mmCIF file of C-alpha atoms and ligand atoms in Angstrom:
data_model
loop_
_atom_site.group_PDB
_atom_site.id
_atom_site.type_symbol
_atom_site.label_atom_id
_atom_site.label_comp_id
_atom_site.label_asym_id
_atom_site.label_seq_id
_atom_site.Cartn_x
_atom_site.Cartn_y
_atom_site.Cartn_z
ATOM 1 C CA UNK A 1 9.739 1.272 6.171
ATOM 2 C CA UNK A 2 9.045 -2.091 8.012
ATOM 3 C CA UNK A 3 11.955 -4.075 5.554
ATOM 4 C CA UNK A 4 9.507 -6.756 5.369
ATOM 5 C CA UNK A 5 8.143 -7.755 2.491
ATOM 6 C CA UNK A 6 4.824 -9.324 4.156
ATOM 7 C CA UNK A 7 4.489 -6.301 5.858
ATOM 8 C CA UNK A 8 1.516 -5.471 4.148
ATOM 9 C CA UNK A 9 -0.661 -7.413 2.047
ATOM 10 C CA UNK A 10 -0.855 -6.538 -1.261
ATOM 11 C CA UNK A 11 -2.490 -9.614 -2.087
ATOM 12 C CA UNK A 12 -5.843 -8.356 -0.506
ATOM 13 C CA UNK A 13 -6.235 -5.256 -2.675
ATOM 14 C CA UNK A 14 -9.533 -4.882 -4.238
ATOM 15 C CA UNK A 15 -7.877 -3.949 -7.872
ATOM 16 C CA UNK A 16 -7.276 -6.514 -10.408
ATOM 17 C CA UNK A 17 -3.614 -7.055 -11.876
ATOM 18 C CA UNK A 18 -4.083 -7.169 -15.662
ATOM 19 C CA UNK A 19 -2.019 -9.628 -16.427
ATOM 20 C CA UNK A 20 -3.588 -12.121 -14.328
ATOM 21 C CA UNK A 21 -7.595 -11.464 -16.291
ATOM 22 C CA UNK A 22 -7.215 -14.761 -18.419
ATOM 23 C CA UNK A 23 -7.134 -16.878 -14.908
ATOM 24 C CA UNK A 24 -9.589 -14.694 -13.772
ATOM 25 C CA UNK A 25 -12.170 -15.300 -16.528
ATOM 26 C CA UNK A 26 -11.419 -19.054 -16.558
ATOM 27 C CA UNK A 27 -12.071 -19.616 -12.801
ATOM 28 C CA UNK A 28 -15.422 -17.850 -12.933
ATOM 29 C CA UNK A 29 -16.638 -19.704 -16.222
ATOM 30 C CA UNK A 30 -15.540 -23.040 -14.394
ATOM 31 C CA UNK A 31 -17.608 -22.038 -11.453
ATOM 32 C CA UNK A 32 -20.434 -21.770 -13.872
ATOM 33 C CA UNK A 33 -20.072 -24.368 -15.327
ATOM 34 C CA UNK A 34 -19.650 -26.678 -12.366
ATOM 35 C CA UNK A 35 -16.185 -27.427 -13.091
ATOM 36 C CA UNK A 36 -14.316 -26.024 -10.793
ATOM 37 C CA UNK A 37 -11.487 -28.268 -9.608
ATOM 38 C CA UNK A 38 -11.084 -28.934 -5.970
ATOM 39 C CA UNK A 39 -7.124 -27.945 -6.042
ATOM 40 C CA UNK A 40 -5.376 -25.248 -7.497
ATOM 41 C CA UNK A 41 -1.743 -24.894 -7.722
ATOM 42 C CA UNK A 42 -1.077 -21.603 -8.366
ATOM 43 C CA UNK A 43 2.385 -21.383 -10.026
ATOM 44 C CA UNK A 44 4.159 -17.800 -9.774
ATOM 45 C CA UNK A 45 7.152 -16.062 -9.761
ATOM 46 C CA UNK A 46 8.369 -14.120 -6.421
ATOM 47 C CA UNK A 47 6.230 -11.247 -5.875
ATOM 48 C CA UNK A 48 3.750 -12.144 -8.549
ATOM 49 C CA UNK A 49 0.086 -12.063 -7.934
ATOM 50 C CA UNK A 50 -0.175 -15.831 -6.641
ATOM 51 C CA UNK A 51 -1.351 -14.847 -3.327
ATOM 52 C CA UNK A 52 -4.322 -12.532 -4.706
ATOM 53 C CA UNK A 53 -5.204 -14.659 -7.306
ATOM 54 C CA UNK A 54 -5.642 -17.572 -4.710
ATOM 55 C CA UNK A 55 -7.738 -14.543 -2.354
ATOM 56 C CA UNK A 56 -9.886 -13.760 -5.006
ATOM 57 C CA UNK A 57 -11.131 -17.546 -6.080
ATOM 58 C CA UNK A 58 -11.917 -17.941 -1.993
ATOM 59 C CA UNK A 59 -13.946 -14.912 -2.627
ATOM 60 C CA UNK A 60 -14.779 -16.309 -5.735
ATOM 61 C CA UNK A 61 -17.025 -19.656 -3.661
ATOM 62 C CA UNK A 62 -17.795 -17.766 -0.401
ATOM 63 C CA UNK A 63 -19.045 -14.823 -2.016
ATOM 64 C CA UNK A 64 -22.543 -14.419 -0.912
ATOM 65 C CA UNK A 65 -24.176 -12.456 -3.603
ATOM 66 C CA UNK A 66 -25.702 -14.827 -6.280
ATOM 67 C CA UNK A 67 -25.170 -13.856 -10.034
ATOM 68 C CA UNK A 68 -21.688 -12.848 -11.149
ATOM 69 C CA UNK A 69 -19.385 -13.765 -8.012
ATOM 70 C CA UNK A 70 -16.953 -12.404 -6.486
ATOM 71 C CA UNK A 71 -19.093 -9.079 -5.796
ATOM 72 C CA UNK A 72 -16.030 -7.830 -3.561
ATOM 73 C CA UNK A 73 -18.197 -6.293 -0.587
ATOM 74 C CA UNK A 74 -20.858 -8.368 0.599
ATOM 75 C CA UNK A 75 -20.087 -9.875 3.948
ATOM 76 C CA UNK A 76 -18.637 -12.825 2.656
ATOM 77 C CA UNK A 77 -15.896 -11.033 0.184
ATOM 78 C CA UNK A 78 -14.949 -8.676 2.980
ATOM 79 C CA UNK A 79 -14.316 -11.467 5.655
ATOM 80 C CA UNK A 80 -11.800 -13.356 3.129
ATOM 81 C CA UNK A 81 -9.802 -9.959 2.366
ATOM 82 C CA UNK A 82 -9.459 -9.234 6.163
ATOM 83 C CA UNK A 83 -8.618 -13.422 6.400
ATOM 84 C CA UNK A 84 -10.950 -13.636 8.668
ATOM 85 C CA UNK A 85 -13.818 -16.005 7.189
ATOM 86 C CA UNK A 86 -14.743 -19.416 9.445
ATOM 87 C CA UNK A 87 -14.771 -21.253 6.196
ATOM 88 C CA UNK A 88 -11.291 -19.967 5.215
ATOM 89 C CA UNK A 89 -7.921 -21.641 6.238
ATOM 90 C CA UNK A 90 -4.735 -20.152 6.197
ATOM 91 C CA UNK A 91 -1.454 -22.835 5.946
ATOM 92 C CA UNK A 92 1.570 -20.695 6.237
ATOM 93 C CA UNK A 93 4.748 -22.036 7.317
ATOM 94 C CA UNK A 94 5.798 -21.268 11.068
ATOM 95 C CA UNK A 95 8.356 -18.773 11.659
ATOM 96 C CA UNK A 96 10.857 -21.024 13.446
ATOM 97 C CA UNK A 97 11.036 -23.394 10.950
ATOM 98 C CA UNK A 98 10.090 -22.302 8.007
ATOM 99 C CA UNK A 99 7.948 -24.894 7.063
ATOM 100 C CA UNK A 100 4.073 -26.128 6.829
ATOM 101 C CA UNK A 101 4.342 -29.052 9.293
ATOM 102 C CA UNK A 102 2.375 -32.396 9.673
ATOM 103 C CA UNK A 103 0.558 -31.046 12.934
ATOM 104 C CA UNK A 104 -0.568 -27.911 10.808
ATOM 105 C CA UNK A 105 -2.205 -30.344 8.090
ATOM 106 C CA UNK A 106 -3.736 -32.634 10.340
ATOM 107 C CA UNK A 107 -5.493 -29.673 11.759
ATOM 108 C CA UNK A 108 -6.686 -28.440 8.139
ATOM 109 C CA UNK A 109 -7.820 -31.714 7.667
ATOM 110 C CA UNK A 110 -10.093 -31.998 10.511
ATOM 111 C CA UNK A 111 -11.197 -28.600 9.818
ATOM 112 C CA UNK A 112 -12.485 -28.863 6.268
ATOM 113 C CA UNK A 113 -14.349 -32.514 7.571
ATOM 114 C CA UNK A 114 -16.799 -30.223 9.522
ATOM 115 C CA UNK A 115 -19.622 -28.463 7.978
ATOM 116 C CA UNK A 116 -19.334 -25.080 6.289
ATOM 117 C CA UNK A 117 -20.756 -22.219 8.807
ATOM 118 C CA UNK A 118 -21.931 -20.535 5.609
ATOM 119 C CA UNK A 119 -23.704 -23.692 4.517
ATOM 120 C CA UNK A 120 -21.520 -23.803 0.970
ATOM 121 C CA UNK A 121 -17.756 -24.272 0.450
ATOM 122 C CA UNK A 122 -14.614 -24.570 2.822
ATOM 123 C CA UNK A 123 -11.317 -23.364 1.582
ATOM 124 C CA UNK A 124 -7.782 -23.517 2.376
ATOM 125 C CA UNK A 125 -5.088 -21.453 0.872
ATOM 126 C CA UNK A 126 -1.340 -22.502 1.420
ATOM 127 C CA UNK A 127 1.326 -20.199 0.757
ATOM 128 C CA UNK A 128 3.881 -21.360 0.310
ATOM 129 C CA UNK A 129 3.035 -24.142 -0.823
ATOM 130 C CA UNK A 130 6.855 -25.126 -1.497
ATOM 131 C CA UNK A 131 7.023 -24.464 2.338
ATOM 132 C CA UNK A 132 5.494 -28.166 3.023
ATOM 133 C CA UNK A 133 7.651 -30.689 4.445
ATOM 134 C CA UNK A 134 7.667 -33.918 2.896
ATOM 135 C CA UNK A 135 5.659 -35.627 5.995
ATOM 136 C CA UNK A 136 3.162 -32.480 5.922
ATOM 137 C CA UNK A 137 3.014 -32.939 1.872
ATOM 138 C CA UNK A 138 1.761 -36.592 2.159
ATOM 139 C CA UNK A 139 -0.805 -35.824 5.260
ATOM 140 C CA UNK A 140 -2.447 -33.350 2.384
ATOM 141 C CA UNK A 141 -2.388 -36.440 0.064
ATOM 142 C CA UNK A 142 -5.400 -38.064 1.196
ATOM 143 C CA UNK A 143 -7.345 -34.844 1.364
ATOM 144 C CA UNK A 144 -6.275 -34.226 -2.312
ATOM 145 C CA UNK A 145 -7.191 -37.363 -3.210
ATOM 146 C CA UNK A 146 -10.622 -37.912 -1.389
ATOM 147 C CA UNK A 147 -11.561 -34.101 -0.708
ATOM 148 C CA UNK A 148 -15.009 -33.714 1.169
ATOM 149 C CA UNK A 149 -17.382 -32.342 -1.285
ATOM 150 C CA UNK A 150 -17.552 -28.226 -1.488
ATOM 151 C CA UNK A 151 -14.072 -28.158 -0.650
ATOM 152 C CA UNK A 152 -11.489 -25.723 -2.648
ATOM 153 C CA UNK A 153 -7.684 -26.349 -1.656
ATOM 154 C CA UNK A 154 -5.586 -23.373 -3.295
ATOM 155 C CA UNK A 155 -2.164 -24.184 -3.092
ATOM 156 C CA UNK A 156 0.871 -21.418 -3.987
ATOM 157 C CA UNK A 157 4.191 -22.017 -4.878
ATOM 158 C CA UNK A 158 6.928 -20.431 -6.151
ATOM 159 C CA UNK A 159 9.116 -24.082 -6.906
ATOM 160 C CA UNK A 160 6.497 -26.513 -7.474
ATOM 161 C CA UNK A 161 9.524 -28.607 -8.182
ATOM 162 C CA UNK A 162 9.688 -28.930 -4.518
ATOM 163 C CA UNK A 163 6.110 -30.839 -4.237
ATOM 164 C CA UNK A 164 6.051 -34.418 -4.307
ATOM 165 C CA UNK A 165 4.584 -35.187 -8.352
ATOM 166 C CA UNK A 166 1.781 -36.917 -6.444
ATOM 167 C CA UNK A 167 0.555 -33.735 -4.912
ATOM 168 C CA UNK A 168 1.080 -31.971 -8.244
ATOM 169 C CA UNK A 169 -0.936 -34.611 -10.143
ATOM 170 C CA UNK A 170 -3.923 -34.093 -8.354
ATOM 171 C CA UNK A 171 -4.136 -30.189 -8.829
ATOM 172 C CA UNK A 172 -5.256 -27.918 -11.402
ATOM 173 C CA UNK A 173 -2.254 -26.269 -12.279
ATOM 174 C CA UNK A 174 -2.278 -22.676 -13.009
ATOM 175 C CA UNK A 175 0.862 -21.041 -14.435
ATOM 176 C CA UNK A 176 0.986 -17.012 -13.911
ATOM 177 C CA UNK A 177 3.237 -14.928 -16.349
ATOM 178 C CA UNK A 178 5.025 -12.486 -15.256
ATOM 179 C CA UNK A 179 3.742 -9.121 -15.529
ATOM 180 C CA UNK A 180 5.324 -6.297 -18.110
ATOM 181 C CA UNK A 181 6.490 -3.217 -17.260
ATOM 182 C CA UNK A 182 3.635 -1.515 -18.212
ATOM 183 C CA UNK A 183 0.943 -3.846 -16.374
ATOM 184 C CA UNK A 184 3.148 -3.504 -13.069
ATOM 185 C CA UNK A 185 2.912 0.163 -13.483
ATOM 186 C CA UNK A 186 -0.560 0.639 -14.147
ATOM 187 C CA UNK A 187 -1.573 -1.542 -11.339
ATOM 188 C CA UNK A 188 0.819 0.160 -8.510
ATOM 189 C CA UNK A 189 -0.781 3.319 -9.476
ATOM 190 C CA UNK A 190 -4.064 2.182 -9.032
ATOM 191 C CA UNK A 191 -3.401 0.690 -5.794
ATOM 192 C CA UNK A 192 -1.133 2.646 -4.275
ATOM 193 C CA UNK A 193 -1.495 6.286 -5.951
ATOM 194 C CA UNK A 194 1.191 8.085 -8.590
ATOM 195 C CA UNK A 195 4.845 7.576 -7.435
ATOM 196 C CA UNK A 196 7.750 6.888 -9.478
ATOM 197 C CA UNK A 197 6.751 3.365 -9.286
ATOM 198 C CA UNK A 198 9.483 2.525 -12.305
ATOM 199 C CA UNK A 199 12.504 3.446 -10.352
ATOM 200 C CA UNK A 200 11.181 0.874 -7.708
ATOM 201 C CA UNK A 201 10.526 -1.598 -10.089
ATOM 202 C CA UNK A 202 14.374 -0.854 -11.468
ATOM 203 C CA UNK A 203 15.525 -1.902 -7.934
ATOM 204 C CA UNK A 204 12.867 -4.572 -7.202
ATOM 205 C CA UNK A 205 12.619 -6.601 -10.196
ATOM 206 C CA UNK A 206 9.182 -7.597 -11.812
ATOM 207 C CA UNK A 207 7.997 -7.772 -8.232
ATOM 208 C CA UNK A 208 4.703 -5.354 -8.353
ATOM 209 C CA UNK A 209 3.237 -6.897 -5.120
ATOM 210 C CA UNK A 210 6.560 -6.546 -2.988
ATOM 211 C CA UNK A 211 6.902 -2.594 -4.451
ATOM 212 C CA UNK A 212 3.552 -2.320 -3.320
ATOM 213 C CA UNK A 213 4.330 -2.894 0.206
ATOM 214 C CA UNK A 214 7.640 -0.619 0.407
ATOM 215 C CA UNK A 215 7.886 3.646 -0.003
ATOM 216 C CA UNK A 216 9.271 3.705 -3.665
ATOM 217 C CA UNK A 217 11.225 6.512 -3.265
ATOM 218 C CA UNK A 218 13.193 4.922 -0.345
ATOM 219 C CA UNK A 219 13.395 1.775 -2.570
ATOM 220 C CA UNK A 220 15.050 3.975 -5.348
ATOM 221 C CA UNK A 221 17.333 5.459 -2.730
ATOM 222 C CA UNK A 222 18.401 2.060 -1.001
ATOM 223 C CA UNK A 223 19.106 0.804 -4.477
ATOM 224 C CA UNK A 224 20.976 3.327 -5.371
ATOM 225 C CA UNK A 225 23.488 2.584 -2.220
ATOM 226 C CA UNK A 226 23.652 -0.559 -2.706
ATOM 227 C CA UNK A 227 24.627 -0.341 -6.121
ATOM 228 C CA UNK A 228 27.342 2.313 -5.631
ATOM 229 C CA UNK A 229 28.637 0.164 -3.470
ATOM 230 C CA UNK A 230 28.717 -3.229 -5.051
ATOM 231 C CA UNK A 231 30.209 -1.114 -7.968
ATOM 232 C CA UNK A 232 33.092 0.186 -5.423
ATOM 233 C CA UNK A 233 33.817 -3.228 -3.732
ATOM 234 C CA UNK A 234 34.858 -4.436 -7.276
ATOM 235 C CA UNK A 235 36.897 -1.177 -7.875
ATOM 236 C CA UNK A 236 38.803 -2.262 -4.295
ATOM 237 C CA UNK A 237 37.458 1.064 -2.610
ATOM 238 C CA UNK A 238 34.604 -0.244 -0.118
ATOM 239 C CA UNK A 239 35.980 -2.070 2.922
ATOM 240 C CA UNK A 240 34.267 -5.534 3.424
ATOM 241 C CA UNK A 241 33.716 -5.291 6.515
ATOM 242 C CA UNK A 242 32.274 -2.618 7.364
ATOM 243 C CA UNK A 243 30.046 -2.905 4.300
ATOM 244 C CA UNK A 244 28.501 -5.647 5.832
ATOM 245 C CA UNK A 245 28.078 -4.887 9.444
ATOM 246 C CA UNK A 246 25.964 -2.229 7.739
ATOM 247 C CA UNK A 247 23.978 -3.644 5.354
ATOM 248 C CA UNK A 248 23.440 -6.992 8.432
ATOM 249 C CA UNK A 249 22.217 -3.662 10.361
ATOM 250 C CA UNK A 250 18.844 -2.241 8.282
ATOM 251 C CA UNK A 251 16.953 -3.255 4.987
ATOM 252 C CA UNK A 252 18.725 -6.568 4.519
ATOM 253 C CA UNK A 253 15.824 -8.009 2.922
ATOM 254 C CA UNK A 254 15.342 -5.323 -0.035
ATOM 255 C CA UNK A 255 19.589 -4.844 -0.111
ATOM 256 C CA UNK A 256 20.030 -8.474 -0.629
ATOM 257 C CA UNK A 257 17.489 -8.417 -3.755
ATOM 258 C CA UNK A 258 19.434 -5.462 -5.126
ATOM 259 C CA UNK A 259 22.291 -7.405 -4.754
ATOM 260 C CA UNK A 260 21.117 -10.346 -6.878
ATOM 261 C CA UNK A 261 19.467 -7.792 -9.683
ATOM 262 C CA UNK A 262 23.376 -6.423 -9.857
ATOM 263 C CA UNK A 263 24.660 -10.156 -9.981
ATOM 264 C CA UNK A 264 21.860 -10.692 -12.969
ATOM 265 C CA UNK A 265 23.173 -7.066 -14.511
ATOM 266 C CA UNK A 266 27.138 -7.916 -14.913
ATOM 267 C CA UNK A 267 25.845 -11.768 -15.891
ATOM 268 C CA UNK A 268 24.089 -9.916 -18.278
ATOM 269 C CA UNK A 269 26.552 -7.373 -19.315
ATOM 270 C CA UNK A 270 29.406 -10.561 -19.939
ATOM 271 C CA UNK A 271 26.887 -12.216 -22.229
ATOM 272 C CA UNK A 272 26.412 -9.292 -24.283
ATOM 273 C CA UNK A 273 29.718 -8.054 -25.167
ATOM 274 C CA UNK A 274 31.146 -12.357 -25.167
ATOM 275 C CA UNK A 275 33.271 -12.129 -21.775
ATOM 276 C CA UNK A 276 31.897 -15.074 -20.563
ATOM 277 C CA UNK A 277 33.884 -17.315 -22.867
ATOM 278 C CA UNK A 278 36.773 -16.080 -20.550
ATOM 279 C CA UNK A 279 37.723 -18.307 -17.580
ATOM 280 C CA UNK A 280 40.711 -15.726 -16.677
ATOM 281 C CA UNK A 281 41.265 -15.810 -13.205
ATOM 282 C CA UNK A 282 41.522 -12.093 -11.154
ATOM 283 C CA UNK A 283 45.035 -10.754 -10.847
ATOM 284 C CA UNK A 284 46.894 -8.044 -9.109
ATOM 285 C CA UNK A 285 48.201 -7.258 -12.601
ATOM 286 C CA UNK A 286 44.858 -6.994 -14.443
ATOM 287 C CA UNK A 287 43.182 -3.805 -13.953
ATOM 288 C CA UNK A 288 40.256 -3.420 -11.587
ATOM 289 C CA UNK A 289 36.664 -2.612 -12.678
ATOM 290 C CA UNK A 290 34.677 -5.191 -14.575
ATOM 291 C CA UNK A 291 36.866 -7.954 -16.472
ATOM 292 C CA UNK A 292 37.362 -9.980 -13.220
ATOM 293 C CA UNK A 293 34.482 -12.022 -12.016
ATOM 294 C CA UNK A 294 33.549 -14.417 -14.228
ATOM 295 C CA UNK A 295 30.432 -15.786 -15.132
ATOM 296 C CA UNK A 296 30.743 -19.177 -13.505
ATOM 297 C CA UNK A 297 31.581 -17.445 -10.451
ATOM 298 C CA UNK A 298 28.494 -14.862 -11.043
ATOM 299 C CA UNK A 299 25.907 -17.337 -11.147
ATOM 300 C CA UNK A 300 27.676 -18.749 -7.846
ATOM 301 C CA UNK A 301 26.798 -15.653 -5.996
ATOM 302 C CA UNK A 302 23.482 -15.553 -7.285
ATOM 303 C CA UNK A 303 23.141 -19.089 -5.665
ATOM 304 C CA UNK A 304 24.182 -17.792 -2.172
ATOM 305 C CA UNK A 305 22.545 -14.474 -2.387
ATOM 306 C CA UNK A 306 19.262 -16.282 -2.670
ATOM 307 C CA UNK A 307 20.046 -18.915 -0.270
ATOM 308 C CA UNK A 308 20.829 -16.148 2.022
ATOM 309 C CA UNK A 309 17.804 -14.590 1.397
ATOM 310 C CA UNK A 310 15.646 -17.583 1.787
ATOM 311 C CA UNK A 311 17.396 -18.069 5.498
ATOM 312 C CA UNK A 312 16.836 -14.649 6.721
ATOM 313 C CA UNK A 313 14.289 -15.314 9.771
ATOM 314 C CA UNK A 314 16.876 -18.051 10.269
ATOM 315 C CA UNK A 315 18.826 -16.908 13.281
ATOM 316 C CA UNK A 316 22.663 -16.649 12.297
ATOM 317 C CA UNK A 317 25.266 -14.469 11.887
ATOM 318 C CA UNK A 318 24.297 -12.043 8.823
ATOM 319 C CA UNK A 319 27.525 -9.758 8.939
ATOM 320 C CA UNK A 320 30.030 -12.903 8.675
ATOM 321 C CA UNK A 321 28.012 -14.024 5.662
ATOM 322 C CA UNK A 322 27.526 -11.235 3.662
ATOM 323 C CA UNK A 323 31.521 -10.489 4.811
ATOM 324 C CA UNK A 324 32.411 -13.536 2.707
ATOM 325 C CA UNK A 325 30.475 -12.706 -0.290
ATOM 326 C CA UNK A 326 31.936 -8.878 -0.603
ATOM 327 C CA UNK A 327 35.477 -10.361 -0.168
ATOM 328 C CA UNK A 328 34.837 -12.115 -3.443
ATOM 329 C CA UNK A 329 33.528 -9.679 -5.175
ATOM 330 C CA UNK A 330 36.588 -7.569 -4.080
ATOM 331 C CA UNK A 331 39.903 -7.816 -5.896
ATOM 332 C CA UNK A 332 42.528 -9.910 -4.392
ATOM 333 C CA UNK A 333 44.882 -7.047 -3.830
ATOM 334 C CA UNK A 334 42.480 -4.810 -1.503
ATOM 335 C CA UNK A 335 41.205 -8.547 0.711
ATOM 336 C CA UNK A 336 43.695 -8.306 3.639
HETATM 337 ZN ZN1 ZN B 1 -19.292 -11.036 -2.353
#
């Protein structure tokens, strides 16, 4: 397994998630209409179907067979699923920093002011969004504002929050749902064949278009671990330390998610049976197991587990970090 998440790109499969057919049927009928907006904002949650929703309305005005588009195989369809179409741009933010920079949307913007090779619409699709810097976010201002005509922009984002309300203003917004269960399920087994797709999903969270990039059954395993684990650094049996160095050394990516699904579990657990009203601090003299983290301190971890996993292609020290969070999840009598 590659322990990326990008590795592959689930957001060019042919099949259609279910639970994104309502944005489906509306973006055709406002292509038929001659309504289509010339931004979308394409609002999902991690590992949603943003980034094939966004594919499939590029295919959707660069298809070239006339009737019901997108037909899914002409030329046209093909060339956006591979990313390769001239009248298709691709923002994504550069690996050093992170970000979608000025330089990047000055380019864009020179490139959608030349005339389509296919004679019809040019289209950019940034993802994600979020990932534009504030100076790159008000280059793409004056494109939103005074797009060339045949022009799509197709913006994804996890945190729209992070977009300047300007930007926002002048998009179509489209909000995706997450998907059940049941729709996750169904779709992974289209795509990617039978497989015990749930136990995946048990590890992943609703996250059908990360599962289907990973091996589920190594998912399931990895999960597993990691859970055992987490479970034993609260009982004071892991060792820190070494926990770390080894989950720094292979499948951080996928072991940190597992880590904040526990986090969300014990949250969870506290509101259920009221031990969140509790503010007692951990003890020696308590007994181990489950009554000592409480929730204020929960969501805190969540914070830096996901801050953690936001930096990851950020070059630090991954062992010393992830040290520091198992020592607090540890009771104070086993921390050296
Ligand atoms: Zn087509």
């Amino acid at each position: 397994m590659s322990g990326t998440e990008e590795g592959v790109r689930a957001g060019t499969s042919t099949v259609a998630p279910g639970w994104v057919a309502g944005e489906v049927a509306a973006l055709a009928q406002s292509l038929r209409a001659g309504r289509l907006p010339h931004a979308l904002l394409i609002h999902e949650a991690v590992g949603g179907a943003g980034e094939w929703l966004g594919i499939w309305a590029a295919q959707l005005v660069l298809c070239q067979v006339p009737g019901r588009p997108p037909c899914g195989t002409c030329a046209g369809c093909r060339r956006v699923t591979a990313l390769q179409h001239p009248d298709l741009t691709l923002l994504r933010a550069t690996e050093d920093s992170r970000q979608i920079r000025i330089e990047q949307v000055r380019e864009l913007t020179a490139e959608l002011a030349l005339t389509s090779h296919a004679g019809g619409y040019k289209v950019a699709l940034i993802t994600p969004a979020d990932a534009l810097n504030r100076f790159a976010a008000n280059a793409l201002l004056k494109t939103l504002e005074e797009p060339p005509a045949r022009t799509l922009l197709i913006l994804i984002a996890t945190q729209p929050s992070r977009l300047p309300p300007t930007v926002l203003s002048r998009c179509q917004r489209l909000r995706l749902r997450a998907p059940t269960r049941s729709e996750s399920l169904a779709w992974l087994n289209a795509v990617r064949g039978p497989a015990d797709w749930d136990a995946a999903l048990a590890v992943l969270g609703e996250a059908p278009m990360v599962a289907a990039t990973l091996e589920p059954k190594e998912v399931a395993e990895i999960g597993a671990q990691a859970r055992t684990m987490l479970d034993e650094l609260v009982q004071g049996s892991a060792d820190p330390v070494a926990e770390a160095e080894r989950w720094a050394r292979a499948e951080l990516p996928l072991r940190l998610r597992c880590f904040e699904n526990w986090l969300t579990d014990q949250i969870r657990a506290r509101e259920r049976d009221g031990s969140f009203l509790t503010e007692v601090r951990p003890g020696p003299y308590l007994p181990g197991g489950q009554t000592f983290l409480n929730i204020r301190e929960l969501f805190g971890l969540v914070d830096e587990v996901r801050e953690l996993r936001a930096t990851l292609d950020v070059p630090l020290n991954r062992g010393l970090a992830l040290e520091a969070l198992f020592r607090r999840l540890a009771p104070a009598s086993a921390v050296p």
